[in-house]
């Protein structure tokens, strides 16, 4: 299921966007200000973003420009009020992928998001083989190897390893892992992730091999 970030400070508009996306089989998280939206947009598990231009904290133009400067290629649908033609053009030049004016038909918004998702998938096809150091994962055969030995992974361990390997060197928080691997909202009181990481680490990091799954204290985990 595609996962969208909705950055919108108007409660009614945000609710319309989230409900319409859900009707199209697309899940969405919503934040109401630009600064928080920017921090969430840095997370790797969003497939697209709807972005209001006029936001508290950080305006939409600044937000999308800073995302592109950091190499974040997540497609962005910019949303603006009628009459902001110059702002929309500036937004597309800053790195937005499409724009929509308020008021808009919710089904048109969802259709534009679906187009952005398809276009992004065509431009950035998913890798079928992931490699980090001597660790390799084949997403077609769903097999994993470290060096010359094959790893026997349970389904959740496989999903966890695949998620880690898609973002090598990047610190992935427990919330990001929980939402992406289990598809659930993160519960700070659970040790589920730590248990599965420990099991996966025992299979991936044999004695005598350099550890490849690393704990980043207070933050999460990093591969490589």
Short mmCIF file of C-alpha atoms in Angstrom, two decimals:
data_model
loop_
_atom_site.label_atom_id
_atom_site.label_comp_id
_atom_site.label_asym_id
_atom_site.label_seq_id
_atom_site.Cartn_x
_atom_site.Cartn_y
_atom_site.Cartn_z
CA UNK A 1 0.00 0.00 0.00
CA UNK A 2 1.44 3.43 -0.94
CA UNK A 3 2.19 5.69 2.01
CA UNK A 4 1.71 9.46 1.62
CA UNK A 5 2.75 12.39 3.80
CA UNK A 6 0.13 15.17 3.92
CA UNK A 7 1.56 18.53 5.01
CA UNK A 8 -1.48 20.77 5.46
CA UNK A 9 -2.42 23.21 8.22
CA UNK A 10 -6.15 23.46 7.35
CA UNK A 11 -8.06 20.77 9.25
CA UNK A 12 -10.90 20.42 6.75
CA UNK A 13 -8.61 20.22 3.72
CA UNK A 14 -6.33 17.74 5.45
CA UNK A 15 -9.27 15.52 6.41
CA UNK A 16 -10.57 15.56 2.82
CA UNK A 17 -7.16 14.57 1.48
CA UNK A 18 -6.63 11.73 3.96
CA UNK A 19 -10.14 10.30 3.48
CA UNK A 20 -9.97 10.47 -0.32
CA UNK A 21 -6.55 8.79 -0.40
CA UNK A 22 -7.87 6.05 1.90
CA UNK A 23 -10.75 5.47 -0.54
CA UNK A 24 -8.11 4.86 -3.23
CA UNK A 25 -6.21 2.37 -1.09
CA UNK A 26 -3.49 4.86 -0.09
CA UNK A 27 -2.50 5.40 3.54
CA UNK A 28 -1.54 8.86 4.75
CA UNK A 29 0.10 10.58 7.72
CA UNK A 30 -0.73 14.24 8.31
CA UNK A 31 1.32 17.03 9.88
CA UNK A 32 0.16 20.63 10.23
CA UNK A 33 3.29 22.80 10.03
CA UNK A 34 6.23 23.17 7.70
CA UNK A 35 9.05 22.45 10.13
CA UNK A 36 7.54 19.21 11.33
CA UNK A 37 6.62 18.34 7.75
CA UNK A 38 10.22 18.82 6.64
CA UNK A 39 11.53 16.49 9.36
CA UNK A 40 8.95 13.82 8.49
CA UNK A 41 9.66 14.18 4.74
CA UNK A 42 13.27 13.17 5.40
CA UNK A 43 12.06 9.74 6.49
CA UNK A 44 12.50 7.11 3.76
CA UNK A 45 9.13 5.36 3.83
CA UNK A 46 6.92 7.95 2.10
CA UNK A 47 6.02 7.36 -1.55
CA UNK A 48 4.72 10.90 -2.21
CA UNK A 49 3.90 14.18 -0.44
CA UNK A 50 1.01 16.63 -0.68
CA UNK A 51 2.34 20.04 0.32
CA UNK A 52 0.44 23.23 1.04
CA UNK A 53 2.39 26.33 0.04
CA UNK A 54 1.33 28.53 2.95
CA UNK A 55 2.39 26.81 6.15
CA UNK A 56 3.39 27.93 9.64
CA UNK A 57 6.98 27.27 10.63
CA UNK A 58 8.37 26.81 7.11
CA UNK A 59 6.64 27.66 3.85
CA UNK A 60 6.13 25.02 1.19
CA UNK A 61 8.58 26.51 -1.30
CA UNK A 62 11.41 26.51 1.22
CA UNK A 63 10.50 23.00 2.33
CA UNK A 64 10.59 21.40 -1.11
CA UNK A 65 13.75 23.30 -2.07
CA UNK A 66 15.57 22.01 1.01
CA UNK A 67 14.37 18.46 0.34
CA UNK A 68 15.80 18.53 -3.18
CA UNK A 69 19.07 20.03 -1.94
CA UNK A 70 19.38 17.02 0.38
CA UNK A 71 18.76 14.60 -2.46
CA UNK A 72 15.25 13.61 -1.37
CA UNK A 73 13.44 12.72 -4.60
CA UNK A 74 10.01 11.89 -3.13
CA UNK A 75 7.39 13.26 -5.58
CA UNK A 76 5.55 16.34 -4.34
CA UNK A 77 2.07 17.58 -5.21
CA UNK A 78 2.01 21.26 -4.26
CA UNK A 79 -1.33 22.77 -3.26
CA UNK A 80 -2.03 26.50 -3.33
CA UNK A 81 -4.89 28.98 -3.22
CA UNK A 82 -6.30 30.40 -6.42
CA UNK A 83 -4.33 33.35 -7.74
CA UNK A 84 -0.92 32.15 -6.54
CA UNK A 85 0.27 31.48 -10.09
CA UNK A 86 3.75 32.90 -9.54
CA UNK A 87 4.11 30.87 -6.36
CA UNK A 88 3.14 27.66 -8.13
CA UNK A 89 5.67 28.25 -10.89
CA UNK A 90 8.38 29.01 -8.37
CA UNK A 91 7.42 25.85 -6.48
CA UNK A 92 7.80 23.65 -9.54
CA UNK A 93 11.16 25.21 -10.26
CA UNK A 94 12.16 24.53 -6.66
CA UNK A 95 11.51 20.84 -7.18
CA UNK A 96 7.77 20.23 -6.94
CA UNK A 97 6.38 17.67 -9.39
CA UNK A 98 2.80 18.92 -9.87
CA UNK A 99 0.42 21.50 -8.43
CA UNK A 100 -3.26 21.81 -7.60
CA UNK A 101 -5.28 24.90 -6.73
CA UNK A 102 -7.78 25.27 -3.90
CA UNK A 103 -10.64 24.54 -3.93
CA UNK A 104 -10.08 21.21 -5.64
CA UNK A 105 -12.06 18.03 -6.27
CA UNK A 106 -10.72 15.33 -3.92
CA UNK A 107 -10.86 12.68 -6.66
CA UNK A 108 -8.68 14.86 -8.91
CA UNK A 109 -6.15 15.20 -6.10
CA UNK A 110 -6.05 11.41 -5.66
CA UNK A 111 -5.72 10.91 -9.41
CA UNK A 112 -2.74 13.27 -9.54
CA UNK A 113 -1.09 11.44 -6.65
CA UNK A 114 -1.55 8.13 -8.47
CA UNK A 115 0.08 9.62 -11.58
CA UNK A 116 3.04 10.83 -9.51
CA UNK A 117 3.40 7.40 -7.91
CA UNK A 118 3.42 5.64 -11.29
CA UNK A 119 5.85 8.14 -12.81
CA UNK A 120 8.21 7.89 -9.86
CA UNK A 121 8.12 4.09 -9.99
CA UNK A 122 8.98 4.14 -13.70
CA UNK A 123 11.85 6.58 -13.15
CA UNK A 124 13.14 4.79 -10.04
CA UNK A 125 12.44 1.08 -10.54
CA UNK A 126 12.81 -1.04 -7.45
CA UNK A 127 16.11 -2.88 -7.18
CA UNK A 128 15.83 -6.65 -7.37
CA UNK A 129 19.18 -7.32 -5.73
CA UNK A 130 20.41 -5.39 -2.73
CA UNK A 131 24.02 -5.50 -1.59
CA UNK A 132 25.76 -3.99 1.43
CA UNK A 133 29.38 -5.07 1.90
CA UNK A 134 29.30 -8.90 1.59
CA UNK A 135 25.58 -9.09 2.44
CA UNK A 136 23.24 -9.69 -0.51
CA UNK A 137 19.46 -9.98 -0.73
CA UNK A 138 17.50 -11.08 -3.80
CA UNK A 139 13.96 -9.65 -3.63
CA UNK A 140 12.74 -11.91 -6.45
CA UNK A 141 13.75 -15.23 -4.90
CA UNK A 142 13.53 -13.77 -1.37
CA UNK A 143 16.88 -15.23 -0.43
CA UNK A 144 19.77 -13.67 1.48
CA UNK A 145 23.47 -14.49 1.68
CA UNK A 146 26.41 -13.19 3.62
CA UNK A 147 29.59 -14.11 1.82
CA UNK A 148 29.41 -17.79 0.92
CA UNK A 149 26.68 -18.76 3.39
CA UNK A 150 22.94 -18.58 2.85
CA UNK A 151 20.82 -17.05 5.59
CA UNK A 152 17.66 -18.82 6.72
CA UNK A 153 15.22 -16.06 7.56
CA UNK A 154 11.68 -16.07 8.88
CA UNK A 155 9.23 -13.82 6.98
CA UNK A 156 9.43 -10.93 9.43
CA UNK A 157 13.23 -11.19 9.58
CA UNK A 158 13.32 -11.01 5.78
CA UNK A 159 11.12 -7.88 5.68
CA UNK A 160 13.23 -6.29 8.39
CA UNK A 161 16.49 -7.02 6.59
CA UNK A 162 15.10 -5.77 3.27
CA UNK A 163 14.03 -2.47 4.86
CA UNK A 164 17.46 -1.99 6.45
CA UNK A 165 19.24 -2.83 3.19
CA UNK A 166 17.22 -0.36 1.14
CA UNK A 167 18.66 2.47 3.26
CA UNK A 168 22.30 1.50 3.96
CA UNK A 169 24.21 3.82 6.22
CA UNK A 170 21.06 5.67 7.25
CA UNK A 171 19.85 5.71 10.84
CA UNK A 172 16.35 4.21 10.88
CA UNK A 173 14.31 4.96 13.98
CA UNK A 174 12.20 2.37 15.75
CA UNK A 175 9.06 4.21 14.64
CA UNK A 176 10.14 4.08 10.99
CA UNK A 177 10.96 0.38 11.24
CA UNK A 178 7.74 -0.48 13.07
CA UNK A 179 5.51 1.34 10.57
CA UNK A 180 7.32 -0.01 7.50
CA UNK A 181 7.89 -3.64 8.53
CA UNK A 182 4.83 -4.31 10.70
CA UNK A 183 2.52 -1.69 9.14
CA UNK A 184 1.45 -0.46 12.58
CA UNK A 185 1.75 2.72 14.59
CA UNK A 186 4.79 2.61 16.84
CA UNK A 187 4.22 1.79 20.49
CA UNK A 188 7.15 3.15 22.56
CA UNK A 189 6.47 0.50 25.19
CA UNK A 190 7.11 -2.47 22.91
CA UNK A 191 10.41 -4.33 22.59
CA UNK A 192 9.29 -6.18 19.46
CA UNK A 193 11.83 -4.47 17.22
CA UNK A 194 14.72 -5.07 19.60
CA UNK A 195 13.84 -8.80 19.84
CA UNK A 196 13.70 -9.22 16.06
CA UNK A 197 16.88 -7.18 15.52
CA UNK A 198 18.69 -9.42 18.01
CA UNK A 199 17.51 -12.56 16.19
CA UNK A 200 18.43 -11.13 12.80
CA UNK A 201 21.84 -10.03 14.08
CA UNK A 202 22.62 -13.56 15.26
CA UNK A 203 22.01 -14.83 11.73
CA UNK A 204 23.73 -12.02 9.83
CA UNK A 205 26.73 -11.27 12.05
CA UNK A 206 28.57 -14.52 12.66
CA UNK A 207 31.53 -14.67 15.03
CA UNK A 208 34.65 -13.44 13.29
CA UNK A 209 32.73 -11.33 10.77
CA UNK A 210 32.66 -7.52 11.04
CA UNK A 211 29.25 -6.50 12.45
CA UNK A 212 26.98 -5.02 9.82
CA UNK A 213 23.84 -4.31 11.89
CA UNK A 214 24.62 -1.48 14.27
CA UNK A 215 22.68 0.06 17.13
CA UNK A 216 22.64 3.85 17.24
CA UNK A 217 22.00 4.56 20.90
CA UNK A 218 18.92 6.67 21.49
CA UNK A 219 18.02 6.74 17.79
CA UNK A 220 17.55 3.34 16.17
CA UNK A 221 19.55 1.06 13.91
CA UNK A 222 21.84 1.35 10.91
CA UNK A 223 23.06 -1.19 8.38
CA UNK A 224 26.69 -0.94 7.31
#
